[in-house]
PDB file of C-alpha atoms and ligand atoms in Angstrom:
ATOM      1  CA  MET A   1      82.387  74.001  82.962  1.00  0.00           C
ATOM      2  CA  THR A   2      84.309  70.868  83.298  1.00  0.00           C
ATOM      3  CA  ARG A   3      87.369  69.884  81.930  1.00  0.00           C
ATOM      4  CA  ILE A   4      87.736  66.183  80.858  1.00  0.00           C
ATOM      5  CA  ILE A   5      91.024  64.924  80.485  1.00  0.00           C
ATOM      6  CA  SER A   6      92.762  61.622  79.219  1.00  0.00           C
ATOM      7  CA  LEU A   7      96.022  61.271  80.633  1.00  0.00           C
ATOM      8  CA  LEU A   8      97.190  59.032  77.719  1.00  0.00           C
ATOM      9  CA  ASN A   9     100.746  57.457  76.903  1.00  0.00           C
ATOM     10  CA  GLN A  10     100.470  54.055  75.108  1.00  0.00           C
ATOM     11  CA  LYS A  11     103.830  52.759  76.755  1.00  0.00           C
ATOM     12  CA  GLY A  12     103.750  52.065  81.109  1.00  0.00           C
ATOM     13  CA  GLY A  13     105.993  53.361  83.560  1.00  0.00           C
ATOM     14  CA  VAL A  14     105.740  56.801  82.175  1.00  0.00           C
ATOM     15  CA  GLY A  15     104.337  59.214  84.736  1.00  0.00           C
ATOM     16  CA  LYS A  16     100.794  58.822  83.806  1.00  0.00           C
ATOM     17  CA  THR A  17      99.316  58.122  87.079  1.00  0.00           C
ATOM     18  CA  THR A  18     101.790  60.080  89.150  1.00  0.00           C
ATOM     19  CA  THR A  19     100.879  62.869  86.753  1.00  0.00           C
ATOM     20  CA  THR A  20      97.271  62.213  87.555  1.00  0.00           C
ATOM     21  CA  VAL A  21      97.072  61.864  91.661  1.00  0.00           C
ATOM     22  CA  ASN A  22      98.998  65.185  91.848  1.00  0.00           C
ATOM     23  CA  LEU A  23      98.163  67.052  89.463  1.00  0.00           C
ATOM     24  CA  ALA A  24      94.696  66.108  90.784  1.00  0.00           C
ATOM     25  CA  GLY A  25      96.560  66.752  94.206  1.00  0.00           C
ATOM     26  CA  ALA A  26      97.720  70.434  93.571  1.00  0.00           C
ATOM     27  CA  LEU A  27      94.254  71.518  92.230  1.00  0.00           C
ATOM     28  CA  ALA A  28      92.761  70.212  94.840  1.00  0.00           C
ATOM     29  CA  LEU A  29      94.570  72.535  97.225  1.00  0.00           C
ATOM     30  CA  GLN A  30      93.772  75.348  94.940  1.00  0.00           C
ATOM     31  CA  GLY A  31      89.489  74.587  94.969  1.00  0.00           C
ATOM     32  CA  ASN A  32      89.088  72.978  92.266  1.00  0.00           C
ATOM     33  CA  LYS A  33      86.410  70.204  92.725  1.00  0.00           C
ATOM     34  CA  ILE A  34      87.794  67.164  90.605  1.00  0.00           C
ATOM     35  CA  LEU A  35      87.029  63.645  90.078  1.00  0.00           C
ATOM     36  CA  VAL A  36      89.427  60.774  88.999  1.00  0.00           C
ATOM     37  CA  ILE A  37      88.750  57.937  87.025  1.00  0.00           C
ATOM     38  CA  ASP A  38      91.269  54.862  87.051  1.00  0.00           C
ATOM     39  CA  LEU A  39      90.486  52.797  83.774  1.00  0.00           C
ATOM     40  CA  ASP A  40      93.825  50.895  83.815  1.00  0.00           C
ATOM     41  CA  PRO A  41      93.423  47.326  84.834  1.00  0.00           C
ATOM     42  CA  GLN A  42      96.841  47.888  87.074  1.00  0.00           C
ATOM     43  CA  THR A  43      94.204  49.223  89.718  1.00  0.00           C
ATOM     44  CA  HIS A  44      97.042  52.025  91.241  1.00  0.00           C
ATOM     45  CA  LEU A  45      95.302  55.194  91.120  1.00  0.00           C
ATOM     46  CA  GLY A  46      93.176  53.921  93.906  1.00  0.00           C
ATOM     47  CA  LEU A  47      96.258  51.813  95.975  1.00  0.00           C
ATOM     48  CA  HIS A  48      98.142  55.761  94.855  1.00  0.00           C
ATOM     49  CA  PHE A  49      95.741  57.380  96.974  1.00  0.00           C
ATOM     50  CA  GLY A  50      95.164  55.018  99.849  1.00  0.00           C
ATOM     51  CA  VAL A  51      91.439  54.199  98.734  1.00  0.00           C
ATOM     52  CA  GLU A  52      90.158  50.805  98.952  1.00  0.00           C
ATOM     53  CA  SER A  53      87.193  49.471  96.392  1.00  0.00           C
ATOM     54  CA  GLU A  54      83.689  49.454  97.998  1.00  0.00           C
ATOM     55  CA  SER A  55      81.630  49.956  95.706  1.00  0.00           C
ATOM     56  CA  ALA A  56      80.856  49.542  92.371  1.00  0.00           C
ATOM     57  CA  SER A  57      84.199  49.486  89.596  1.00  0.00           C
ATOM     58  CA  VAL A  58      84.577  51.597  86.599  1.00  0.00           C
ATOM     59  CA  TYR A  59      83.715  47.801  85.147  1.00  0.00           C
ATOM     60  CA  ASP A  60      80.322  48.010  86.671  1.00  0.00           C
ATOM     61  CA  LEU A  61      79.880  51.309  85.095  1.00  0.00           C
ATOM     62  CA  LEU A  62      81.186  50.288  81.410  1.00  0.00           C
ATOM     63  CA  MET A  63      79.344  47.412  81.340  1.00  0.00           C
ATOM     64  CA  GLU A  64      76.154  47.330  83.720  1.00  0.00           C
ATOM     65  CA  GLU A  65      73.548  49.302  82.235  1.00  0.00           C
ATOM     66  CA  ASP A  66      71.750  50.559  85.387  1.00  0.00           C
ATOM     67  CA  VAL A  67      75.354  51.090  86.890  1.00  0.00           C
ATOM     68  CA  THR A  68      75.580  55.320  86.936  1.00  0.00           C
ATOM     69  CA  ILE A  69      77.918  57.421  88.061  1.00  0.00           C
ATOM     70  CA  GLN A  70      76.894  58.435  90.840  1.00  0.00           C
ATOM     71  CA  ASP A  71      77.378  54.484  92.199  1.00  0.00           C
ATOM     72  CA  THR A  72      80.688  54.389  91.104  1.00  0.00           C
ATOM     73  CA  LEU A  73      81.974  57.676  93.643  1.00  0.00           C
ATOM     74  CA  LEU A  74      84.144  57.020  96.623  1.00  0.00           C
ATOM     75  CA  VAL A  75      85.587  60.287  98.172  1.00  0.00           C
ATOM     76  CA  ALA A  76      89.377  59.861  97.673  1.00  0.00           C
ATOM     77  CA  ARG A  77      90.449  63.299  99.768  1.00  0.00           C
ATOM     78  CA  GLU A  78      89.139  66.811 100.236  1.00  0.00           C
ATOM     79  CA  ASN A  79      87.462  68.291  96.842  1.00  0.00           C
ATOM     80  CA  ILE A  80      88.695  64.568  95.208  1.00  0.00           C
ATOM     81  CA  ASP A  81      86.604  62.282  94.015  1.00  0.00           C
ATOM     82  CA  LEU A  82      87.697  58.709  92.382  1.00  0.00           C
ATOM     83  CA  VAL A  83      86.030  56.297  90.328  1.00  0.00           C
ATOM     84  CA  THR A  84      88.632  52.694  90.801  1.00  0.00           C
ATOM     85  CA  SER A  85      89.368  49.976  88.694  1.00  0.00           C
ATOM     86  CA  GLU A  86      89.066  46.505  89.392  1.00  0.00           C
ATOM     87  CA  VAL A  87      91.779  43.845  87.998  1.00  0.00           C
ATOM     88  CA  GLY A  88      88.930  42.312  85.903  1.00  0.00           C
ATOM     89  CA  LEU A  89      89.219  45.734  83.443  1.00  0.00           C
ATOM     90  CA  ALA A  90      91.209  43.695  81.164  1.00  0.00           C
ATOM     91  CA  ALA A  91      88.217  41.794  80.345  1.00  0.00           C
ATOM     92  CA  ALA A  92      86.052  44.706  79.414  1.00  0.00           C
ATOM     93  CA  GLU A  93      88.692  45.128  75.595  1.00  0.00           C
ATOM     94  CA  SER A  94      87.029  41.804  74.657  1.00  0.00           C
ATOM     95  CA  GLU A  95      83.456  41.795  76.475  1.00  0.00           C
ATOM     96  CA  LEU A  96      83.229  45.687  74.945  1.00  0.00           C
ATOM     97  CA  ALA A  97      83.212  44.228  71.582  1.00  0.00           C
ATOM     98  CA  SER A  98      79.869  42.855  70.880  1.00  0.00           C
ATOM     99  CA  LYS A  99      78.570  46.335  71.961  1.00  0.00           C
ATOM    100  CA  THR A 100      77.130  48.168  69.689  1.00  0.00           C
ATOM    101  CA  ASP A 101      77.949  51.708  71.295  1.00  0.00           C
ATOM    102  CA  ARG A 102      81.495  50.426  72.600  1.00  0.00           C
ATOM    103  CA  HIS A 103      83.515  53.420  71.848  1.00  0.00           C
ATOM    104  CA  ASP A 104      80.927  56.177  73.668  1.00  0.00           C
ATOM    105  CA  LEU A 105      80.026  53.952  76.808  1.00  0.00           C
ATOM    106  CA  LEU A 106      82.285  56.212  79.467  1.00  0.00           C
ATOM    107  CA  SER A 107      80.972  59.706  77.686  1.00  0.00           C
ATOM    108  CA  ARG A 108      77.336  58.639  78.123  1.00  0.00           C
ATOM    109  CA  LYS A 109      78.476  57.941  82.012  1.00  0.00           C
ATOM    110  CA  LEU A 110      79.413  60.546  82.179  1.00  0.00           C
ATOM    111  CA  ALA A 111      77.252  62.993  80.945  1.00  0.00           C
ATOM    112  CA  PRO A 112      74.818  63.279  84.159  1.00  0.00           C
ATOM    113  CA  ILE A 113      77.679  65.012  86.234  1.00  0.00           C
ATOM    114  CA  ASP A 114      78.460  67.613  83.223  1.00  0.00           C
ATOM    115  CA  GLY A 115      79.967  70.431  85.284  1.00  0.00           C
ATOM    116  CA  LYS A 116      79.626  69.309  88.529  1.00  0.00           C
ATOM    117  CA  TYR A 117      83.276  68.657  88.922  1.00  0.00           C
ATOM    118  CA  ASP A 118      86.026  71.599  87.160  1.00  0.00           C
ATOM    119  CA  TYR A 119      88.129  69.091  86.243  1.00  0.00           C
ATOM    120  CA  ILE A 120      87.442  65.141  84.868  1.00  0.00           C
ATOM    121  CA  LEU A 121      90.859  63.220  84.525  1.00  0.00           C
ATOM    122  CA  ILE A 122      91.082  59.974  83.407  1.00  0.00           C
ATOM    123  CA  ASP A 123      93.770  57.810  84.636  1.00  0.00           C
ATOM    124  CA  CYS A 124      94.016  55.563  80.412  1.00  0.00           C
ATOM    125  CA  PRO A 125      96.001  52.075  80.791  1.00  0.00           C
ATOM    126  CA  PRO A 126      99.501  51.481  78.668  1.00  0.00           C
ATOM    127  CA  SER A 127      97.109  50.509  75.606  1.00  0.00           C
ATOM    128  CA  LEU A 128      94.765  51.645  72.462  1.00  0.00           C
ATOM    129  CA  GLY A 129      92.433  49.381  72.686  1.00  0.00           C
ATOM    130  CA  LEU A 130      88.505  50.437  73.203  1.00  0.00           C
ATOM    131  CA  LEU A 131      89.260  51.548  76.986  1.00  0.00           C
ATOM    132  CA  THR A 132      91.510  53.829  75.757  1.00  0.00           C
ATOM    133  CA  ILE A 133      88.825  54.616  72.995  1.00  0.00           C
ATOM    134  CA  ASN A 134      86.400  55.262  75.597  1.00  0.00           C
ATOM    135  CA  ALA A 135      88.391  57.434  77.442  1.00  0.00           C
ATOM    136  CA  LEU A 136      89.281  59.474  74.513  1.00  0.00           C
ATOM    137  CA  ALA A 137      85.549  59.756  73.409  1.00  0.00           C
ATOM    138  CA  ALA A 138      84.474  61.458  76.540  1.00  0.00           C
ATOM    139  CA  SER A 139      87.292  63.271  77.277  1.00  0.00           C
ATOM    140  CA  LYS A 140      88.244  66.570  76.101  1.00  0.00           C
ATOM    141  CA  GLU A 141      91.773  67.511  76.164  1.00  0.00           C
ATOM    142  CA  LEU A 142      94.540  65.094  76.287  1.00  0.00           C
ATOM    143  CA  ILE A 143      97.760  65.306  78.049  1.00  0.00           C
ATOM    144  CA  VAL A 144     100.712  62.991  77.628  1.00  0.00           C
ATOM    145  CA  PRO A 145     103.368  62.489  80.104  1.00  0.00           C
ATOM    146  CA  MET A 146     106.354  61.055  79.034  1.00  0.00           C
ATOM    147  CA  GLN A 147     110.017  60.677  79.565  1.00  0.00           C
ATOM    148  CA  THR A 148     112.210  62.317  77.264  1.00  0.00           C
ATOM    149  CA  HIS A 149     113.322  59.336  75.363  1.00  0.00           C
ATOM    150  CA  PHE A 150     115.575  58.557  71.888  1.00  0.00           C
ATOM    151  CA  LEU A 151     112.876  58.697  69.483  1.00  0.00           C
ATOM    152  CA  ALA A 152     110.459  60.567  72.294  1.00  0.00           C
ATOM    153  CA  LEU A 153     109.304  62.302  68.909  1.00  0.00           C
ATOM    154  CA  GLN A 154     108.842  59.840  67.053  1.00  0.00           C
ATOM    155  CA  GLY A 155     106.547  58.193  69.673  1.00  0.00           C
ATOM    156  CA  VAL A 156     105.008  61.421  70.365  1.00  0.00           C
ATOM    157  CA  SER A 157     103.805  62.212  66.351  1.00  0.00           C
ATOM    158  CA  ARG A 158     102.981  58.262  65.858  1.00  0.00           C
ATOM    159  CA  LEU A 159     100.441  58.827  68.962  1.00  0.00           C
ATOM    160  CA  PHE A 160      98.508  61.555  67.721  1.00  0.00           C
ATOM    161  CA  GLU A 161      97.873  60.431  64.371  1.00  0.00           C
ATOM    162  CA  THR A 162      96.502  57.385  65.423  1.00  0.00           C
ATOM    163  CA  VAL A 163      94.665  59.131  67.929  1.00  0.00           C
ATOM    164  CA  GLN A 164      93.406  61.045  65.377  1.00  0.00           C
ATOM    165  CA  MET A 165      92.215  58.415  63.611  1.00  0.00           C
ATOM    166  CA  LEU A 166      90.948  56.247  66.367  1.00  0.00           C
ATOM    167  CA  VAL A 167      88.491  59.326  67.261  1.00  0.00           C
ATOM    168  CA  GLY A 168      88.698  61.702  64.794  1.00  0.00           C
ATOM    169  CA  GLY A 169      85.057  61.195  63.952  1.00  0.00           C
ATOM    170  CA  LEU A 170      84.159  60.116  67.359  1.00  0.00           C
ATOM    171  CA  ASN A 171      85.171  62.913  68.563  1.00  0.00           C
ATOM    172  CA  PRO A 172      86.316  65.648  66.358  1.00  0.00           C
ATOM    173  CA  GLY A 173      86.595  68.572  69.229  1.00  0.00           C
ATOM    174  CA  LEU A 174      88.959  66.245  71.216  1.00  0.00           C
ATOM    175  CA  GLN A 175      92.260  68.802  71.734  1.00  0.00           C
ATOM    176  CA  VAL A 176      95.930  67.806  72.477  1.00  0.00           C
ATOM    177  CA  THR A 177      96.536  70.958  75.573  1.00  0.00           C
ATOM    178  CA  GLY A 178      99.798  69.765  76.855  1.00  0.00           C
ATOM    179  CA  ILE A 179     102.742  67.024  77.009  1.00  0.00           C
ATOM    180  CA  VAL A 180     104.320  67.073  80.512  1.00  0.00           C
ATOM    181  CA  LEU A 181     108.236  65.676  80.877  1.00  0.00           C
ATOM    182  CA  CYS A 182     108.322  62.958  83.645  1.00  0.00           C
ATOM    183  CA  MET A 183     111.127  61.814  85.531  1.00  0.00           C
ATOM    184  CA  HIS A 184     113.378  64.788  83.365  1.00  0.00           C
ATOM    185  CA  GLU A 185     116.826  64.264  83.929  1.00  0.00           C
ATOM    186  CA  LYS A 186     118.085  68.911  83.473  1.00  0.00           C
ATOM    187  CA  ASN A 187     121.212  69.318  81.499  1.00  0.00           C
ATOM    188  CA  THR A 188     121.815  66.578  79.485  1.00  0.00           C
ATOM    189  CA  LYS A 189     122.341  66.695  75.900  1.00  0.00           C
ATOM    190  CA  LEU A 190     119.832  64.204  75.190  1.00  0.00           C
ATOM    191  CA  ALA A 191     116.695  65.554  77.019  1.00  0.00           C
ATOM    192  CA  ARG A 192     117.778  69.394  75.811  1.00  0.00           C
ATOM    193  CA  GLU A 193     118.225  67.797  72.508  1.00  0.00           C
ATOM    194  CA  VAL A 194     114.310  65.918  72.970  1.00  0.00           C
ATOM    195  CA  VAL A 195     113.301  68.318  74.505  1.00  0.00           C
ATOM    196  CA  ASP A 196     113.939  70.953  70.343  1.00  0.00           C
ATOM    197  CA  ASP A 197     112.582  68.500  68.918  1.00  0.00           C
ATOM    198  CA  LEU A 198     108.944  68.149  70.493  1.00  0.00           C
ATOM    199  CA  GLN A 199     109.426  72.390  70.577  1.00  0.00           C
ATOM    200  CA  GLY A 200     110.188  71.981  66.381  1.00  0.00           C
ATOM    201  CA  PHE A 201     107.614  69.642  66.063  1.00  0.00           C
ATOM    202  CA  PHE A 202     104.898  71.360  67.817  1.00  0.00           C
ATOM    203  CA  ASP A 203     105.881  75.258  66.464  1.00  0.00           C
ATOM    204  CA  SER A 204     105.788  73.437  63.247  1.00  0.00           C
ATOM    205  CA  SER A 205     101.193  72.182  63.817  1.00  0.00           C
ATOM    206  CA  ARG A 206     100.305  76.104  65.344  1.00  0.00           C
ATOM    207  CA  GLU A 207      99.307  76.889  61.437  1.00  0.00           C
ATOM    208  CA  THR A 208      97.342  73.561  60.716  1.00  0.00           C
ATOM    209  CA  ALA A 209      94.058  71.674  61.469  1.00  0.00           C
ATOM    210  CA  VAL A 210      95.845  69.114  63.103  1.00  0.00           C
ATOM    211  CA  PRO A 211      94.183  68.488  67.051  1.00  0.00           C
ATOM    212  CA  TRP A 212      97.524  69.349  68.513  1.00  0.00           C
ATOM    213  CA  LYS A 213      98.086  72.177  67.379  1.00  0.00           C
ATOM    214  CA  ASN A 214      98.430  73.949  70.590  1.00  0.00           C
ATOM    215  CA  CYS A 215      99.861  71.393  72.293  1.00  0.00           C
ATOM    216  CA  LYS A 216     102.234  72.563  74.063  1.00  0.00           C
ATOM    217  CA  ILE A 217     105.219  70.963  76.840  1.00  0.00           C
ATOM    218  CA  LEU A 218     104.050  71.832  79.874  1.00  0.00           C
ATOM    219  CA  TYR A 219     105.768  73.889  82.013  1.00  0.00           C
ATOM    220  CA  PRO A 220     108.041  72.431  84.537  1.00  0.00           C
ATOM    221  CA  PRO A 221     109.562  69.092  83.759  1.00  0.00           C
ATOM    222  CA  ILE A 222     108.671  67.055  86.342  1.00  0.00           C
ATOM    223  CA  ARG A 223     112.427  66.211  87.503  1.00  0.00           C
ATOM    224  CA  ARG A 224     112.899  62.279  88.653  1.00  0.00           C
ATOM    225  CA  ASN A 225     112.396  63.134  92.518  1.00  0.00           C
ATOM    226  CA  VAL A 226     112.410  59.224  94.551  1.00  0.00           C
ATOM    227  CA  LYS A 227     109.647  61.048  96.552  1.00  0.00           C
ATOM    228  CA  LEU A 228     107.303  60.746  94.497  1.00  0.00           C
ATOM    229  CA  ALA A 229     108.143  56.840  94.149  1.00  0.00           C
ATOM    230  CA  GLU A 230     107.838  56.134  97.533  1.00  0.00           C
ATOM    231  CA  ALA A 231     104.189  58.326  97.864  1.00  0.00           C
ATOM    232  CA  PRO A 232     102.321  55.296  96.271  1.00  0.00           C
ATOM    233  CA  SER A 233     103.663  52.589  98.658  1.00  0.00           C
ATOM    234  CA  PHE A 234     102.076  54.635 101.466  1.00  0.00           C
ATOM    235  CA  GLY A 235      98.602  55.695  99.969  1.00  0.00           C
ATOM    236  CA  GLN A 236      99.921  59.158  99.609  1.00  0.00           C
ATOM    237  CA  THR A 237     100.017  62.111  97.082  1.00  0.00           C
ATOM    238  CA  ILE A 238     102.857  64.162  97.310  1.00  0.00           C
ATOM    239  CA  PHE A 239     101.263  66.220  98.939  1.00  0.00           C
ATOM    240  CA  ASP A 240     100.700  64.786 102.400  1.00  0.00           C
ATOM    241  CA  TYR A 241     103.683  62.147 102.205  1.00  0.00           C
ATOM    242  CA  GLU A 242     106.452  65.670 101.333  1.00  0.00           C
ATOM    243  CA  PRO A 243     104.548  68.404 100.426  1.00  0.00           C
ATOM    244  CA  ASP A 244     107.863  70.843 100.320  1.00  0.00           C
ATOM    245  CA  CYS A 245     110.170  68.579  98.412  1.00  0.00           C
ATOM    246  CA  ALA A 246     110.320  68.954  94.551  1.00  0.00           C
ATOM    247  CA  GLY A 247     107.954  66.924  93.161  1.00  0.00           C
ATOM    248  CA  ALA A 248     105.287  68.576  95.491  1.00  0.00           C
ATOM    249  CA  LYS A 249     107.032  71.611  93.847  1.00  0.00           C
ATOM    250  CA  ASP A 250     107.101  71.077  90.368  1.00  0.00           C
ATOM    251  CA  TYR A 251     103.348  69.378  90.275  1.00  0.00           C
ATOM    252  CA  ARG A 252     102.148  72.477  92.004  1.00  0.00           C
ATOM    253  CA  LYS A 253     103.828  73.747  89.356  1.00  0.00           C
ATOM    254  CA  LEU A 254     102.418  72.045  86.309  1.00  0.00           C
ATOM    255  CA  ALA A 255      98.811  72.480  87.717  1.00  0.00           C
ATOM    256  CA  GLN A 256      99.778  76.516  87.185  1.00  0.00           C
ATOM    257  CA  SER A 257     100.758  75.596  83.894  1.00  0.00           C
ATOM    258  CA  VAL A 258      97.845  73.290  83.112  1.00  0.00           C
ATOM    259  CA  VAL A 259      94.837  75.684  85.035  1.00  0.00           C
ATOM    260  CA  ASP A 260      96.700  78.655  82.368  1.00  0.00           C
ATOM    261  CA  ALA A 261      96.155  76.005  79.566  1.00  0.00           C
ATOM    262  CA  ASP A 262      92.754  75.777  79.295  1.00  0.00           C
ATOM    263  CA  PRO A 263      91.476  76.602  76.320  1.00  0.00           C
ATOM    264  CA  THR A 264      88.156  77.409  76.361  1.00  0.00           C
ATOM    265  CA  LYS A 265      89.684  80.819  77.289  1.00  0.00           C
ATOM    266  CA  THR A 266      90.225  83.286  75.397  1.00  0.00           C
ATOM    267  CA  VAL A 267      93.883  83.716  74.165  1.00  0.00           C
ATOM    268  CA  THR A 268      94.866  87.100  73.127  1.00  0.00           C
ATOM    269  CA  VAL A 269      97.973  87.824  71.802  1.00  0.00           C
ATOM    270  CA  GLU A 270     100.081  89.059  74.536  1.00  0.00           C
ATOM    271  CA  VAL A 271      98.692  85.687  76.616  1.00  0.00           C
ATOM    272  CA  GLU A 272     100.110  83.563  73.956  1.00  0.00           C
ATOM    273  CA  VAL A 273     103.672  84.974  73.698  1.00  0.00           C
ATOM    274  CA  LYS A 274     104.219  84.871  77.447  1.00  0.00           C
ATOM    275  CA  SER A 275     103.073  80.708  77.093  1.00  0.00           C
ATOM    276  CA  GLU A 276     105.967  80.802  74.500  1.00  0.00           C
ATOM    277  CA  GLN A 277     108.264  82.023  76.997  1.00  0.00           C
ATOM    278  CA  VAL A 278     107.119  79.696  79.695  1.00  0.00           C
ATOM    279  CA  ASN A 279     107.421  76.612  77.624  1.00  0.00           C
ATOM    280  CA  GLN A 280     111.116  76.962  77.350  1.00  0.00           C
ATOM    281  CA  ILE A 281     112.720  75.004  79.859  1.00  0.00           C
ATOM    282  CA  PRO A 282     115.243  76.484  82.396  1.00  0.00           C
ATOM    283  CA  ASN A 283     118.922  75.446  82.763  1.00  0.00           C
ATOM    284  CA  ASP A 284     117.913  75.343  86.615  1.00  0.00           C
ATOM    285  CA  ALA A 285     114.527  73.748  87.321  1.00  0.00           C
ATOM    286  CA  THR A 286     114.374  74.576  90.477  1.00  0.00           C
TER     287      THR A 286
HETATM  288  P1  ADP B   1     102.498  54.791  83.935  1.00  0.00           P
HETATM  289  O1  ADP B   1     101.630  55.022  85.022  1.00  0.00           O
HETATM  290  O2  ADP B   1     103.023  55.618  83.593  1.00  0.00           O
HETATM  291  O3  ADP B   1     102.274  53.537  84.075  1.00  0.00           O
HETATM  292  P2  ADP B   1     103.414  55.347  86.709  1.00  0.00           P
HETATM  293  O4  ADP B   1     102.883  57.070  86.911  1.00  0.00           O
HETATM  294  O5  ADP B   1     102.726  54.733  87.512  1.00  0.00           O
HETATM  295  O6  ADP B   1     103.337  55.311  84.957  1.00  0.00           O
HETATM  296  O7  ADP B   1     104.914  56.192  87.281  1.00  0.00           O
HETATM  297  C1  ADP B   1     106.428  54.726  86.674  1.00  0.00           C
HETATM  298  C2  ADP B   1     107.385  54.560  87.834  1.00  0.00           C
HETATM  299  O8  ADP B   1     107.812  55.746  87.927  1.00  0.00           O
HETATM  300  C3  ADP B   1     106.332  54.830  89.219  1.00  0.00           C
HETATM  301  O9  ADP B   1     107.132  53.851  90.029  1.00  0.00           O
HETATM  302  C4  ADP B   1     106.773  56.084  89.621  1.00  0.00           C
HETATM  303  O10 ADP B   1     106.906  56.098  90.890  1.00  0.00           O
HETATM  304  C5  ADP B   1     107.498  56.211  88.938  1.00  0.00           C
HETATM  305  N1  ADP B   1     108.232  57.600  88.921  1.00  0.00           N
HETATM  306  C6  ADP B   1     107.383  58.475  88.002  1.00  0.00           C
HETATM  307  N2  ADP B   1     107.199  59.668  88.408  1.00  0.00           N
HETATM  308  C7  ADP B   1     108.358  59.409  88.690  1.00  0.00           C
HETATM  309  C8  ADP B   1     109.627  61.185  88.762  1.00  0.00           C
HETATM  310  N3  ADP B   1     109.264  62.779  88.511  1.00  0.00           N
HETATM  311  N4  ADP B   1     110.855  60.574  89.302  1.00  0.00           N
HETATM  312  C9  ADP B   1     110.635  59.651  89.925  1.00  0.00           C
HETATM  313  N5  ADP B   1     110.296  58.362  90.245  1.00  0.00           N
HETATM  314  C10 ADP B   1     108.816  58.667  89.720  1.00  0.00           C
HETATM  315 MG1   MG B   2      99.792  54.027  85.630  1.00  0.00          MG
END
């Protein structure tokens, strides 16, 4: 079964695209078949993979009845296919508004390839408009990349409530699998406080019916690492660019946490305890 995961945060610059690219890279190196979809008109995902759009983009896929997902697929790497975005996608927010089926266009376009990939990762724009609603309606899971900022908890809880409101009726099965702490400054008091706050919030949601009741702080936090910021300008994943750097190590471990957090796997009590333990952020994340 394909795990369809949206990488979502309504803020820009938090690490969504970096996480989409390098999580895809790490999962693909493990032998998984991956499809990545760029839903952001900034088109950073294709640039990050060093792939130029030559065929139909996600804009054509959403706007044109007769464009199929197969028409849009590009090979980005071994085991990674890519659907690119284009700058014109920004207009889709208003152009889609008049369509009656505007909320689940993406979901229906992905239906024919269900099961063909192990993971479909959707890189969302930094907004909660119709493009993001299409991503949420098409997804089974959400991963929220974020920075450990002051007020991070308020941002996350408000985002989750908005998501629930937006897609509660449209996609009641949607689950928040986890958050990824990006550009993490380990050992700062602020980072520790934010992590404690978030952990407390998730722990208090466990027995409730909210979509984030199983949400974890995915291990490890991704350290701030300049190589991760350099790799995109070469059109490379961190595994192409500097496979032994801290950023590559972090994303490799993160990929394993994402594999382990598969909500379709039966969770035994033992696994639950283990995952609680790995969520503890060590003092030294090396
Ligand atoms: P978003 O997609 O949410 O807008 P990006 O993934 O583009 O965010 O990240 C924003 C900026 O931060 C980019 O320049 C990116 O290269 C950089 N960046 C992301 N993660 C890290 C990290 N762990 N260490 C250093 N720079 C990072
Ligand atoms: Mg981005």
